[in-house]
Amino acid sequence: MTPPASRQVQIFPRWRPVSAARPAMSAPWWQWVASTDSLTARLTAAGEGKSFRVRLLRQGVGWPLPDEAQALGIRPKCYAWLREVALSLDDTPWVVARSVAPLTQLKGQRLERLGERSLGSWLFQQPDLVRGPLEVTRHSANFASLHDLNSEGPWGRRSVFQHGGLSLLVQEHFLRAMVDELDLPSR
């Protein structure tokens, strides 16, 4: 039996469709959060000559978080490839990102060889790439504090990319340093 709509609870309320956050989001942030092009390219352009670098924080095999498994349509205790990075300009992290892909779907993609290369530089070269709907959150990136990074920032976003049978969840959290450097509003 399905509970009445007034009593239904979203299982993972921290993520919601980007359109639902639009009323609370300023126009400058909407340009960053709702964009569907390469975040790497946007950061490089916004940095106006600053050196862009991907700092690999963690990469390996593990279990996705329950909300990540749900987004990918897999069981929570299903092994996945996990990658956490800081996207920095002049060695100052502007964004922290976490990517998750089911191990059973990797099939020779060799994503572990990316090292400190941006995932976007590979991803946006795939001719059959399909990006799922964007979701946003106001919660901090919990994984960033494990790497001694302050994850405080106004917005995080995520979407699932599909490519050749691979589902890849990419989560990106914008950090306070980016807000300050670009003089962005708090929301």
Coordinates of C-alpha atoms in Angstrom, one line a residue, residues 70-132:
Q70 CA 20.0 5.0 -5.7
A71 CA 21.0 7.6 -8.3
L72 CA 22.9 4.9 -10.3
G73 CA 20.1 2.4 -9.9
I74 CA 22.4 -0.2 -8.2
R75 CA 22.4 -1.9 -4.8
P76 CA 24.1 0.0 -2.0
K77 CA 26.6 -2.8 -1.3
C78 CA 27.6 -3.1 -4.9
Y79 CA 31.3 -2.4 -5.5
A80 CA 32.0 0.8 -7.4
W81 CA 34.9 2.8 -8.7
L82 CA 35.2 6.0 -6.6
R83 CA 37.2 9.1 -7.4
E84 CA 37.5 12.3 -5.4
V85 CA 39.4 15.4 -6.7
A86 CA 39.9 19.0 -6.0
L87 CA 39.7 21.3 -9.0
S88 CA 42.1 24.2 -8.3
L89 CA 43.2 27.5 -9.8
D90 CA 46.6 28.6 -8.8
D91 CA 46.6 25.7 -6.2
T92 CA 43.5 27.0 -4.5
P93 CA 40.6 24.5 -4.6
W94 CA 37.5 26.0 -6.1
V95 CA 35.5 22.8 -6.5
V96 CA 35.6 19.4 -5.0
A97 CA 34.1 16.5 -7.0
R98 CA 33.3 12.9 -6.4
S99 CA 32.6 10.4 -9.2
V100 CA 31.1 6.9 -8.8
A101 CA 30.7 4.2 -11.4
P102 CA 29.6 0.5 -10.8
L103 CA 32.6 -1.8 -11.3
T104 CA 30.5 -4.2 -13.4
Q105 CA 30.0 -1.4 -16.0
L106 CA 33.6 -0.2 -16.4
K107 CA 34.5 -2.7 -19.2
G108 CA 37.9 -1.4 -20.2
Q109 CA 37.1 2.3 -19.8
R110 CA 40.4 2.6 -17.8
L111 CA 39.2 5.6 -15.8
E112 CA 41.7 4.7 -13.1
R113 CA 44.4 6.0 -15.5
L114 CA 43.1 9.5 -15.4
G115 CA 45.4 10.4 -12.6
E116 CA 45.4 14.2 -12.3
R117 CA 43.6 14.7 -15.6
S118 CA 40.2 16.1 -15.5
L119 CA 37.3 13.6 -15.9
G120 CA 35.5 16.2 -18.0
S121 CA 38.4 16.2 -20.5
W122 CA 37.6 12.6 -21.2
L123 CA 33.9 12.6 -20.7
F124 CA 33.0 15.4 -23.0
Q125 CA 34.9 13.7 -25.9
Q126 CA 32.6 10.7 -25.9
P127 CA 30.3 10.9 -29.0
D128 CA 27.4 8.9 -27.4
L129 CA 27.5 10.8 -24.1
V130 CA 24.0 11.4 -22.5
R131 CA 23.7 13.5 -19.4
G132 CA 20.9 12.9 -17.0

